[in-house]
mmCIF file of C-alpha atoms in Angstrom:
data_model
loop_
_atom_site.group_PDB
_atom_site.id
_atom_site.type_symbol
_atom_site.label_atom_id
_atom_site.label_comp_id
_atom_site.label_asym_id
_atom_site.label_seq_id
_atom_site.Cartn_x
_atom_site.Cartn_y
_atom_site.Cartn_z
ATOM 1 C CA UNK A 1 0.275 -0.087 0.096
ATOM 2 C CA UNK A 2 0.709 3.706 -0.269
ATOM 3 C CA UNK A 3 0.469 4.445 3.950
ATOM 4 C CA UNK A 4 4.263 4.322 4.842
ATOM 5 C CA UNK A 5 4.762 7.204 2.244
ATOM 6 C CA UNK A 6 1.826 9.152 2.664
ATOM 7 C CA UNK A 7 3.404 12.447 4.256
ATOM 8 C CA UNK A 8 0.114 12.791 6.998
ATOM 9 C CA UNK A 9 0.668 9.909 8.023
ATOM 10 C CA UNK A 10 5.003 9.561 8.423
ATOM 11 C CA UNK A 11 3.934 13.003 10.097
ATOM 12 C CA UNK A 12 1.688 11.780 12.924
ATOM 13 C CA UNK A 13 4.132 9.146 13.815
ATOM 14 C CA UNK A 14 7.301 11.075 14.179
ATOM 15 C CA UNK A 15 5.935 14.106 15.532
ATOM 16 C CA UNK A 16 5.399 11.821 18.492
ATOM 17 C CA UNK A 17 7.336 13.347 21.254
ATOM 18 C CA UNK A 18 11.024 11.805 22.685
ATOM 19 C CA UNK A 19 10.835 11.234 26.381
ATOM 20 C CA UNK A 20 13.905 12.932 27.239
ATOM 21 C CA UNK A 21 15.373 10.137 29.099
ATOM 22 C CA UNK A 22 16.045 8.273 25.916
ATOM 23 C CA UNK A 23 18.009 8.285 23.139
ATOM 24 C CA UNK A 24 17.443 6.114 19.536
ATOM 25 C CA UNK A 25 21.176 4.827 18.871
ATOM 26 C CA UNK A 26 21.468 3.373 15.144
ATOM 27 C CA UNK A 27 24.033 0.855 14.687
ATOM 28 C CA UNK A 28 25.763 0.701 11.537
ATOM 29 C CA UNK A 29 27.915 -1.683 9.845
ATOM 30 C CA UNK A 30 29.435 -3.076 6.608
ATOM 31 C CA UNK A 31 27.838 -6.557 5.539
ATOM 32 C CA UNK A 32 29.884 -9.114 3.623
ATOM 33 C CA UNK A 33 29.783 -7.527 0.340
ATOM 34 C CA UNK A 34 29.936 -4.026 1.171
ATOM 35 C CA UNK A 35 27.252 -2.398 1.641
ATOM 36 C CA UNK A 36 25.874 -1.013 5.155
ATOM 37 C CA UNK A 37 23.498 -2.412 7.684
ATOM 38 C CA UNK A 38 22.030 -0.832 10.627
ATOM 39 C CA UNK A 39 19.441 -1.392 14.052
ATOM 40 C CA UNK A 40 18.120 0.873 16.748
ATOM 41 C CA UNK A 41 18.779 0.216 20.462
ATOM 42 C CA UNK A 42 17.339 2.793 23.088
ATOM 43 C CA UNK A 43 19.822 4.060 25.298
ATOM 44 C CA UNK A 44 20.297 6.590 28.154
ATOM 45 C CA UNK A 45 21.871 10.174 26.895
ATOM 46 C CA UNK A 46 24.583 9.555 29.155
ATOM 47 C CA UNK A 47 25.712 6.430 27.405
ATOM 48 C CA UNK A 48 25.843 7.981 23.735
ATOM 49 C CA UNK A 49 29.698 9.192 23.792
ATOM 50 C CA UNK A 50 32.239 7.111 22.105
ATOM 51 C CA UNK A 51 33.554 5.932 25.025
ATOM 52 C CA UNK A 52 30.075 5.433 26.713
ATOM 53 C CA UNK A 53 28.666 3.406 23.983
ATOM 54 C CA UNK A 54 27.768 -0.140 24.468
ATOM 55 C CA UNK A 55 28.671 -2.723 21.741
ATOM 56 C CA UNK A 56 25.793 -5.029 20.971
ATOM 57 C CA UNK A 57 25.518 -7.928 18.435
ATOM 58 C CA UNK A 58 23.693 -9.767 15.181
ATOM 59 C CA UNK A 59 23.268 -12.420 13.511
ATOM 60 C CA UNK A 60 25.531 -12.844 11.001
ATOM 61 C CA UNK A 61 24.075 -15.553 9.863
ATOM 62 C CA UNK A 62 21.385 -13.446 7.740
ATOM 63 C CA UNK A 63 24.129 -11.490 6.400
ATOM 64 C CA UNK A 64 26.442 -14.309 4.930
ATOM 65 C CA UNK A 65 28.801 -13.022 8.302
ATOM 66 C CA UNK A 66 28.598 -16.197 10.295
ATOM 67 C CA UNK A 67 27.421 -19.530 10.341
ATOM 68 C CA UNK A 68 24.213 -20.710 11.426
ATOM 69 C CA UNK A 69 25.912 -22.829 14.323
ATOM 70 C CA UNK A 70 27.983 -19.755 15.645
ATOM 71 C CA UNK A 71 26.170 -16.754 14.054
ATOM 72 C CA UNK A 72 26.891 -13.660 16.757
ATOM 73 C CA UNK A 73 28.490 -11.012 15.893
ATOM 74 C CA UNK A 74 30.224 -8.169 17.906
ATOM 75 C CA UNK A 75 29.090 -4.814 17.141
ATOM 76 C CA UNK A 76 31.942 -2.233 18.481
ATOM 77 C CA UNK A 77 31.128 1.273 18.070
ATOM 78 C CA UNK A 78 34.251 3.037 16.380
ATOM 79 C CA UNK A 79 33.053 6.703 15.596
ATOM 80 C CA UNK A 80 29.364 8.472 16.371
ATOM 81 C CA UNK A 81 27.744 11.165 14.604
ATOM 82 C CA UNK A 82 24.297 12.905 14.808
ATOM 83 C CA UNK A 83 21.521 11.450 13.148
ATOM 84 C CA UNK A 84 20.102 13.215 10.456
ATOM 85 C CA UNK A 85 17.021 11.299 10.508
ATOM 86 C CA UNK A 86 15.436 11.779 13.971
ATOM 87 C CA UNK A 87 16.096 15.165 14.774
ATOM 88 C CA UNK A 88 15.272 17.140 17.810
ATOM 89 C CA UNK A 89 16.315 15.158 20.146
ATOM 90 C CA UNK A 90 20.250 13.921 21.364
ATOM 91 C CA UNK A 91 19.670 10.745 18.509
ATOM 92 C CA UNK A 92 22.928 9.196 16.864
ATOM 93 C CA UNK A 93 24.477 7.465 14.472
ATOM 94 C CA UNK A 94 27.090 4.893 15.596
ATOM 95 C CA UNK A 95 29.717 3.383 12.491
ATOM 96 C CA UNK A 96 30.883 -0.029 14.180
ATOM 97 C CA UNK A 97 33.904 -2.809 13.629
ATOM 98 C CA UNK A 98 32.218 -6.458 13.164
ATOM 99 C CA UNK A 99 33.897 -8.546 15.171
ATOM 100 C CA UNK A 100 33.654 -12.086 16.700
ATOM 101 C CA UNK A 101 33.036 -12.741 20.988
ATOM 102 C CA UNK A 102 36.718 -13.588 21.675
ATOM 103 C CA UNK A 103 37.515 -9.397 20.063
ATOM 104 C CA UNK A 104 38.516 -10.465 16.659
ATOM 105 C CA UNK A 105 37.778 -8.895 13.393
ATOM 106 C CA UNK A 106 35.859 -11.376 11.088
ATOM 107 C CA UNK A 107 37.137 -11.711 7.578
ATOM 108 C CA UNK A 108 34.766 -8.739 5.718
ATOM 109 C CA UNK A 109 35.735 -6.220 8.871
ATOM 110 C CA UNK A 110 38.479 -4.236 6.822
ATOM 111 C CA UNK A 111 38.885 -1.272 9.476
ATOM 112 C CA UNK A 112 40.807 -3.416 12.006
ATOM 113 C CA UNK A 113 43.828 -3.863 9.718
ATOM 114 C CA UNK A 114 43.848 0.153 8.000
ATOM 115 C CA UNK A 115 43.279 1.395 12.059
ATOM 116 C CA UNK A 116 46.622 -0.877 11.965
ATOM 117 C CA UNK A 117 48.375 0.895 9.348
ATOM 118 C CA UNK A 118 47.428 4.393 10.671
ATOM 119 C CA UNK A 119 48.486 3.543 13.961
ATOM 120 C CA UNK A 120 52.210 3.129 12.627
ATOM 121 C CA UNK A 121 52.122 6.693 11.663
ATOM 122 C CA UNK A 122 50.434 9.517 13.612
ATOM 123 C CA UNK A 123 53.842 11.767 13.065
ATOM 124 C CA UNK A 124 52.355 11.953 9.350
ATOM 125 C CA UNK A 125 49.328 13.274 9.820
ATOM 126 C CA UNK A 126 47.717 11.717 6.462
ATOM 127 C CA UNK A 127 44.720 13.697 5.194
ATOM 128 C CA UNK A 128 42.287 12.288 2.854
ATOM 129 C CA UNK A 129 40.036 13.304 0.612
ATOM 130 C CA UNK A 130 36.671 11.185 -1.255
ATOM 131 C CA UNK A 131 35.152 11.756 -4.179
ATOM 132 C CA UNK A 132 32.212 9.007 -4.316
ATOM 133 C CA UNK A 133 30.000 9.054 -7.499
ATOM 134 C CA UNK A 134 26.960 7.256 -7.780
ATOM 135 C CA UNK A 135 24.026 6.772 -9.949
ATOM 136 C CA UNK A 136 20.412 6.948 -9.594
ATOM 137 C CA UNK A 137 18.149 5.085 -10.978
ATOM 138 C CA UNK A 138 14.068 4.357 -11.134
ATOM 139 C CA UNK A 139 13.258 1.126 -8.966
ATOM 140 C CA UNK A 140 13.117 -1.373 -11.879
ATOM 141 C CA UNK A 141 16.861 -0.530 -11.444
ATOM 142 C CA UNK A 142 17.097 -0.304 -15.185
ATOM 143 C CA UNK A 143 16.447 3.434 -15.943
ATOM 144 C CA UNK A 144 18.718 6.258 -14.704
ATOM 145 C CA UNK A 145 16.826 8.713 -13.819
ATOM 146 C CA UNK A 146 15.647 11.333 -16.531
ATOM 147 C CA UNK A 147 16.029 7.997 -19.109
ATOM 148 C CA UNK A 148 13.686 6.953 -21.399
ATOM 149 C CA UNK A 149 12.506 3.829 -20.958
ATOM 150 C CA UNK A 150 14.269 0.947 -22.449
ATOM 151 C CA UNK A 151 16.080 3.967 -24.551
ATOM 152 C CA UNK A 152 19.223 6.553 -24.124
ATOM 153 C CA UNK A 153 19.392 10.077 -23.964
ATOM 154 C CA UNK A 154 21.580 12.883 -25.718
ATOM 155 C CA UNK A 155 24.924 12.259 -25.874
ATOM 156 C CA UNK A 156 27.311 13.520 -22.898
ATOM 157 C CA UNK A 157 28.041 17.403 -22.698
ATOM 158 C CA UNK A 158 25.346 19.547 -20.971
ATOM 159 C CA UNK A 159 25.008 17.198 -18.088
ATOM 160 C CA UNK A 160 28.038 17.927 -15.975
ATOM 161 C CA UNK A 161 27.570 20.456 -13.202
ATOM 162 C CA UNK A 162 24.533 21.954 -15.091
ATOM 163 C CA UNK A 163 20.944 23.158 -14.720
ATOM 164 C CA UNK A 164 17.884 22.762 -16.397
ATOM 165 C CA UNK A 165 15.265 19.702 -16.345
ATOM 166 C CA UNK A 166 16.267 18.624 -19.417
ATOM 167 C CA UNK A 167 19.449 18.168 -17.867
ATOM 168 C CA UNK A 168 19.668 17.378 -13.925
ATOM 169 C CA UNK A 169 18.251 14.647 -12.908
ATOM 170 C CA UNK A 170 18.119 13.715 -9.054
ATOM 171 C CA UNK A 171 18.998 17.421 -7.442
ATOM 172 C CA UNK A 172 16.883 16.714 -4.649
ATOM 173 C CA UNK A 173 18.600 13.500 -3.465
ATOM 174 C CA UNK A 174 21.507 15.516 -3.740
ATOM 175 C CA UNK A 175 20.669 17.895 -1.631
ATOM 176 C CA UNK A 176 18.878 15.841 0.815
ATOM 177 C CA UNK A 177 21.954 13.956 1.051
ATOM 178 C CA UNK A 178 24.621 16.982 1.441
ATOM 179 C CA UNK A 179 22.321 18.494 4.089
ATOM 180 C CA UNK A 180 21.575 15.273 5.906
ATOM 181 C CA UNK A 181 25.938 14.575 5.608
ATOM 182 C CA UNK A 182 25.977 18.554 7.177
ATOM 183 C CA UNK A 183 23.473 17.582 9.651
ATOM 184 C CA UNK A 184 25.349 14.598 10.907
ATOM 185 C CA UNK A 185 28.531 16.642 11.348
ATOM 186 C CA UNK A 186 30.086 14.507 7.748
ATOM 187 C CA UNK A 187 33.564 16.072 7.008
ATOM 188 C CA UNK A 188 31.636 16.692 2.931
ATOM 189 C CA UNK A 189 33.120 19.462 1.327
ATOM 190 C CA UNK A 190 30.687 19.504 -1.728
ATOM 191 C CA UNK A 191 28.709 18.141 -4.422
ATOM 192 C CA UNK A 192 28.272 18.505 -8.514
ATOM 193 C CA UNK A 193 25.939 16.683 -10.969
ATOM 194 C CA UNK A 194 28.086 14.153 -12.963
ATOM 195 C CA UNK A 195 29.353 13.464 -16.668
ATOM 196 C CA UNK A 196 26.397 10.694 -17.217
ATOM 197 C CA UNK A 197 22.758 11.915 -16.777
ATOM 198 C CA UNK A 198 21.217 10.597 -13.698
ATOM 199 C CA UNK A 199 24.930 10.519 -11.847
ATOM 200 C CA UNK A 200 26.361 12.357 -9.328
ATOM 201 C CA UNK A 201 29.282 13.004 -6.695
ATOM 202 C CA UNK A 202 29.986 14.369 -3.310
ATOM 203 C CA UNK A 203 33.630 14.642 -1.926
ATOM 204 C CA UNK A 204 34.522 13.661 1.796
ATOM 205 C CA UNK A 205 37.239 15.597 3.366
ATOM 206 C CA UNK A 206 40.603 16.637 4.306
ATOM 207 C CA UNK A 207 40.054 13.650 7.121
ATOM 208 C CA UNK A 208 42.616 12.668 8.646
ATOM 209 C CA UNK A 209 43.606 9.115 8.426
ATOM 210 C CA UNK A 210 41.000 6.087 9.284
ATOM 211 C CA UNK A 211 38.298 9.207 10.077
ATOM 212 C CA UNK A 212 38.181 9.287 5.904
ATOM 213 C CA UNK A 213 36.931 5.590 5.782
ATOM 214 C CA UNK A 214 34.587 5.935 8.335
ATOM 215 C CA UNK A 215 32.826 9.175 7.256
ATOM 216 C CA UNK A 216 32.594 7.760 3.728
ATOM 217 C CA UNK A 217 30.463 5.258 4.783
ATOM 218 C CA UNK A 218 28.515 6.344 7.905
ATOM 219 C CA UNK A 219 27.519 8.839 4.521
ATOM 220 C CA UNK A 220 26.707 6.023 2.085
ATOM 221 C CA UNK A 221 24.363 4.955 4.267
ATOM 222 C CA UNK A 222 22.564 8.592 4.729
ATOM 223 C CA UNK A 223 22.583 7.972 0.853
ATOM 224 C CA UNK A 224 20.755 4.725 1.005
ATOM 225 C CA UNK A 225 18.655 6.065 3.820
ATOM 226 C CA UNK A 226 17.911 9.556 1.547
ATOM 227 C CA UNK A 227 17.124 7.037 -1.376
ATOM 228 C CA UNK A 228 14.655 5.161 0.540
ATOM 229 C CA UNK A 229 12.403 8.026 1.363
ATOM 230 C CA UNK A 230 12.486 9.627 -1.789
ATOM 231 C CA UNK A 231 11.836 6.014 -3.092
ATOM 232 C CA UNK A 232 14.691 5.730 -5.645
ATOM 233 C CA UNK A 233 18.199 3.340 -6.013
ATOM 234 C CA UNK A 234 20.933 4.115 -6.140
ATOM 235 C CA UNK A 235 23.934 1.956 -7.317
ATOM 236 C CA UNK A 236 27.804 2.386 -6.408
ATOM 237 C CA UNK A 237 28.516 0.333 -9.389
ATOM 238 C CA UNK A 238 31.856 1.705 -11.613
ATOM 239 C CA UNK A 239 30.044 1.356 -15.149
ATOM 240 C CA UNK A 240 25.920 0.625 -14.858
ATOM 241 C CA UNK A 241 25.571 1.748 -18.082
ATOM 242 C CA UNK A 242 28.199 -0.686 -20.341
ATOM 243 C CA UNK A 243 25.918 -0.079 -23.448
ATOM 244 C CA UNK A 244 26.970 3.311 -25.366
ATOM 245 C CA UNK A 245 29.462 6.412 -24.809
ATOM 246 C CA UNK A 246 28.827 6.626 -21.020
ATOM 247 C CA UNK A 247 31.220 7.678 -17.864
ATOM 248 C CA UNK A 248 31.484 5.191 -14.897
ATOM 249 C CA UNK A 249 31.617 6.304 -11.179
ATOM 250 C CA UNK A 250 34.678 6.279 -9.540
ATOM 251 C CA UNK A 251 35.914 7.041 -6.032
ATOM 252 C CA UNK A 252 38.854 9.168 -6.542
ATOM 253 C CA UNK A 253 40.918 9.083 -3.711
ATOM 254 C CA UNK A 254 43.115 12.578 -2.625
ATOM 255 C CA UNK A 255 46.171 11.679 -0.334
ATOM 256 C CA UNK A 256 48.883 13.721 1.525
ATOM 257 C CA UNK A 257 51.197 13.607 4.374
ATOM 258 C CA UNK A 258 52.629 16.498 6.857
ATOM 259 C CA UNK A 259 55.610 16.887 4.016
ATOM 260 C CA UNK A 260 53.475 16.794 1.428
ATOM 261 C CA UNK A 261 51.688 19.713 2.175
ATOM 262 C CA UNK A 262 55.122 21.370 3.201
ATOM 263 C CA UNK A 263 57.828 23.146 1.068
ATOM 264 C CA UNK A 264 59.548 21.432 -1.127
ATOM 265 C CA UNK A 265 56.918 18.697 -1.201
ATOM 266 C CA UNK A 266 55.909 17.999 -4.475
ATOM 267 C CA UNK A 267 59.377 15.848 -4.093
ATOM 268 C CA UNK A 268 57.736 13.708 -1.661
ATOM 269 C CA UNK A 269 54.407 13.200 -3.619
ATOM 270 C CA UNK A 270 56.530 12.298 -6.320
ATOM 271 C CA UNK A 271 58.262 9.779 -4.466
ATOM 272 C CA UNK A 272 55.041 7.944 -3.031
ATOM 273 C CA UNK A 273 53.544 7.892 -6.661
ATOM 274 C CA UNK A 274 56.184 5.935 -7.855
ATOM 275 C CA UNK A 275 55.735 4.092 -4.663
ATOM 276 C CA UNK A 276 52.449 3.397 -5.965
ATOM 277 C CA UNK A 277 53.109 2.714 -9.705
ATOM 278 C CA UNK A 278 55.717 -0.046 -8.292
ATOM 279 C CA UNK A 279 52.617 -1.715 -6.329
ATOM 280 C CA UNK A 280 50.161 -0.860 -9.594
ATOM 281 C CA UNK A 281 48.958 -4.409 -10.240
ATOM 282 C CA UNK A 282 47.894 -4.974 -6.177
ATOM 283 C CA UNK A 283 45.867 -1.703 -6.317
ATOM 284 C CA UNK A 284 44.037 -2.493 -9.081
ATOM 285 C CA UNK A 285 43.055 -5.571 -7.614
ATOM 286 C CA UNK A 286 41.834 -4.230 -4.037
ATOM 287 C CA UNK A 287 40.263 -1.409 -5.858
ATOM 288 C CA UNK A 288 36.706 -2.457 -6.527
ATOM 289 C CA UNK A 289 34.359 -4.843 -8.074
ATOM 290 C CA UNK A 290 33.655 -3.924 -12.422
ATOM 291 C CA UNK A 291 36.462 -1.508 -12.065
ATOM 292 C CA UNK A 292 38.021 -3.017 -15.348
ATOM 293 C CA UNK A 293 34.485 -1.960 -17.115
ATOM 294 C CA UNK A 294 35.399 1.862 -15.888
ATOM 295 C CA UNK A 295 39.453 1.319 -16.451
ATOM 296 C CA UNK A 296 39.582 1.285 -20.430
ATOM 297 C CA UNK A 297 41.867 4.696 -21.031
ATOM 298 C CA UNK A 298 38.390 6.205 -22.099
ATOM 299 C CA UNK A 299 36.159 8.674 -20.460
ATOM 300 C CA UNK A 300 38.262 10.151 -18.285
ATOM 301 C CA UNK A 301 40.116 6.761 -16.985
ATOM 302 C CA UNK A 302 43.426 5.645 -18.133
ATOM 303 C CA UNK A 303 43.570 1.673 -19.131
ATOM 304 C CA UNK A 304 44.021 -0.754 -15.733
ATOM 305 C CA UNK A 305 46.615 -2.558 -17.285
ATOM 306 C CA UNK A 306 49.673 0.511 -17.586
ATOM 307 C CA UNK A 307 50.235 2.685 -14.359
ATOM 308 C CA UNK A 308 50.686 6.375 -15.805
ATOM 309 C CA UNK A 309 50.579 9.892 -13.763
ATOM 310 C CA UNK A 310 51.054 13.568 -15.131
ATOM 311 C CA UNK A 311 49.904 17.153 -14.111
ATOM 312 C CA UNK A 312 46.046 18.030 -14.454
ATOM 313 C CA UNK A 313 45.947 15.167 -16.599
ATOM 314 C CA UNK A 314 42.161 13.316 -15.842
ATOM 315 C CA UNK A 315 43.803 9.972 -18.058
ATOM 316 C CA UNK A 316 46.168 9.127 -15.849
ATOM 317 C CA UNK A 317 46.112 6.824 -13.058
ATOM 318 C CA UNK A 318 47.235 9.253 -10.986
ATOM 319 C CA UNK A 319 47.392 13.233 -11.208
ATOM 320 C CA UNK A 320 49.047 15.976 -9.771
ATOM 321 C CA UNK A 321 46.730 18.742 -9.641
ATOM 322 C CA UNK A 322 47.951 22.487 -11.316
ATOM 323 C CA UNK A 323 47.729 24.044 -8.070
ATOM 324 C CA UNK A 324 50.065 21.862 -6.237
ATOM 325 C CA UNK A 325 52.667 21.624 -9.430
ATOM 326 C CA UNK A 326 52.860 25.801 -8.852
ATOM 327 C CA UNK A 327 52.930 26.024 -4.993
ATOM 328 C CA UNK A 328 55.653 22.929 -5.420
ATOM 329 C CA UNK A 329 53.604 21.180 -2.303
ATOM 330 C CA UNK A 330 49.980 19.770 -2.170
ATOM 331 C CA UNK A 331 48.148 16.138 -2.612
ATOM 332 C CA UNK A 332 48.543 13.621 -5.401
ATOM 333 C CA UNK A 333 44.718 11.875 -6.830
ATOM 334 C CA UNK A 334 44.731 8.512 -6.826
ATOM 335 C CA UNK A 335 41.829 8.075 -9.839
ATOM 336 C CA UNK A 336 41.463 4.424 -10.094
ATOM 337 C CA UNK A 337 39.306 3.422 -7.389
ATOM 338 C CA UNK A 338 36.255 2.571 -7.753
ATOM 339 C CA UNK A 339 32.551 4.117 -6.898
ATOM 340 C CA UNK A 340 31.934 0.461 -4.878
ATOM 341 C CA UNK A 341 35.457 0.152 -3.266
ATOM 342 C CA UNK A 342 36.401 -0.863 0.210
ATOM 343 C CA UNK A 343 37.389 2.757 1.898
ATOM 344 C CA UNK A 344 38.926 0.921 4.568
ATOM 345 C CA UNK A 345 41.172 -1.031 1.693
ATOM 346 C CA UNK A 346 41.830 2.080 -0.246
ATOM 347 C CA UNK A 347 42.804 4.325 2.489
ATOM 348 C CA UNK A 348 44.733 1.701 4.179
ATOM 349 C CA UNK A 349 46.694 0.685 1.349
ATOM 350 C CA UNK A 350 47.655 3.746 -0.253
ATOM 351 C CA UNK A 351 49.172 5.129 3.411
ATOM 352 C CA UNK A 352 51.016 1.455 3.660
ATOM 353 C CA UNK A 353 52.306 2.040 0.103
ATOM 354 C CA UNK A 354 53.342 5.363 0.042
ATOM 355 C CA UNK A 355 55.312 4.468 3.672
ATOM 356 C CA UNK A 356 57.022 1.537 2.440
ATOM 357 C CA UNK A 357 60.499 1.483 0.336
ATOM 358 C CA UNK A 358 61.645 4.074 -2.506
ATOM 359 C CA UNK A 359 60.618 2.413 -5.898
ATOM 360 C CA UNK A 360 62.039 3.317 -9.126
ATOM 361 C CA UNK A 361 61.337 6.581 -11.075
ATOM 362 C CA UNK A 362 58.181 6.827 -13.209
ATOM 363 C CA UNK A 363 58.450 9.224 -15.927
ATOM 364 C CA UNK A 364 55.694 11.711 -16.329
ATOM 365 C CA UNK A 365 53.169 12.209 -18.882
ATOM 366 C CA UNK A 366 53.793 15.578 -18.913
ATOM 367 C CA UNK A 367 57.226 17.112 -20.451
ATOM 368 C CA UNK A 368 56.680 20.266 -17.533
ATOM 369 C CA UNK A 369 56.914 17.553 -14.552
ATOM 370 C CA UNK A 370 59.476 15.262 -16.009
#
């Protein structure tokens, strides 16, 4: 029925006053395939700080994260945010790690390993900025927003950062997500319409260390909840439309250390790029499912078969911005991660590789940086 979507019916129950001695805590975790799951518990207000939030558990056999005969998985709170869906009280979203009853990280818990990487290099103060692209579809999961059913819209060109009803499809969702993230304290730094119609992007960061992946994960949860309300399907697939000339979707990862941001940091950036190039195959293997459909050397991507870097070159694996080149310090942009990548794996791997041993120099694609 439609009662659940009737605004008057929703308002009837959402306007019920919440007792002041209660807080609703939404515990969020990543399931076996990287999607967000969540469930709610009632807590007293004094229990909502990170050091006071209790552990919880869930049935891992229902999420492919544990066998049926030993199904209990423990949720360990790692980060807490104001809940943008239950405003008017001190309700919270709680990002969690999933562990066994003995406290060991389960197989799908990639946060644990990433946190250990960042703990080794506190003096580096690593900053990450993550550019999350996503594509909106009708609930048939076949037709992107704004596309004719069973057909195609006009060619790419007018949609990127565009305006007008003939070009922009889903702006209300992007705006709602932006507002909800700001309320939740996510360091969301911007949003824009993307090259393919029905596709959008938002950016999280700069955040320090593990906080970048925590915030991106919660922002993905918020996006899924917003799309629930709008009854629109959202996919993070890196190449949702394979027929025709359409851009894919990525999660470009901007990275810097303290030394990279200081005077003379460009040399540090180049050394890091050489290290990333030396481990190109390992990074590609970890950067997301279906990425081979996107990293073809077309549509603002580099081929996954060959590593490259350059200044202001969006056809390279790693890009150095013009401002970074001019200033002699700044950050690098790894353009290889897919939109459905695991942000804990990506950020932890970038950090570990860039802290590794020196690698052979790689010739830049741009003559002015050779």
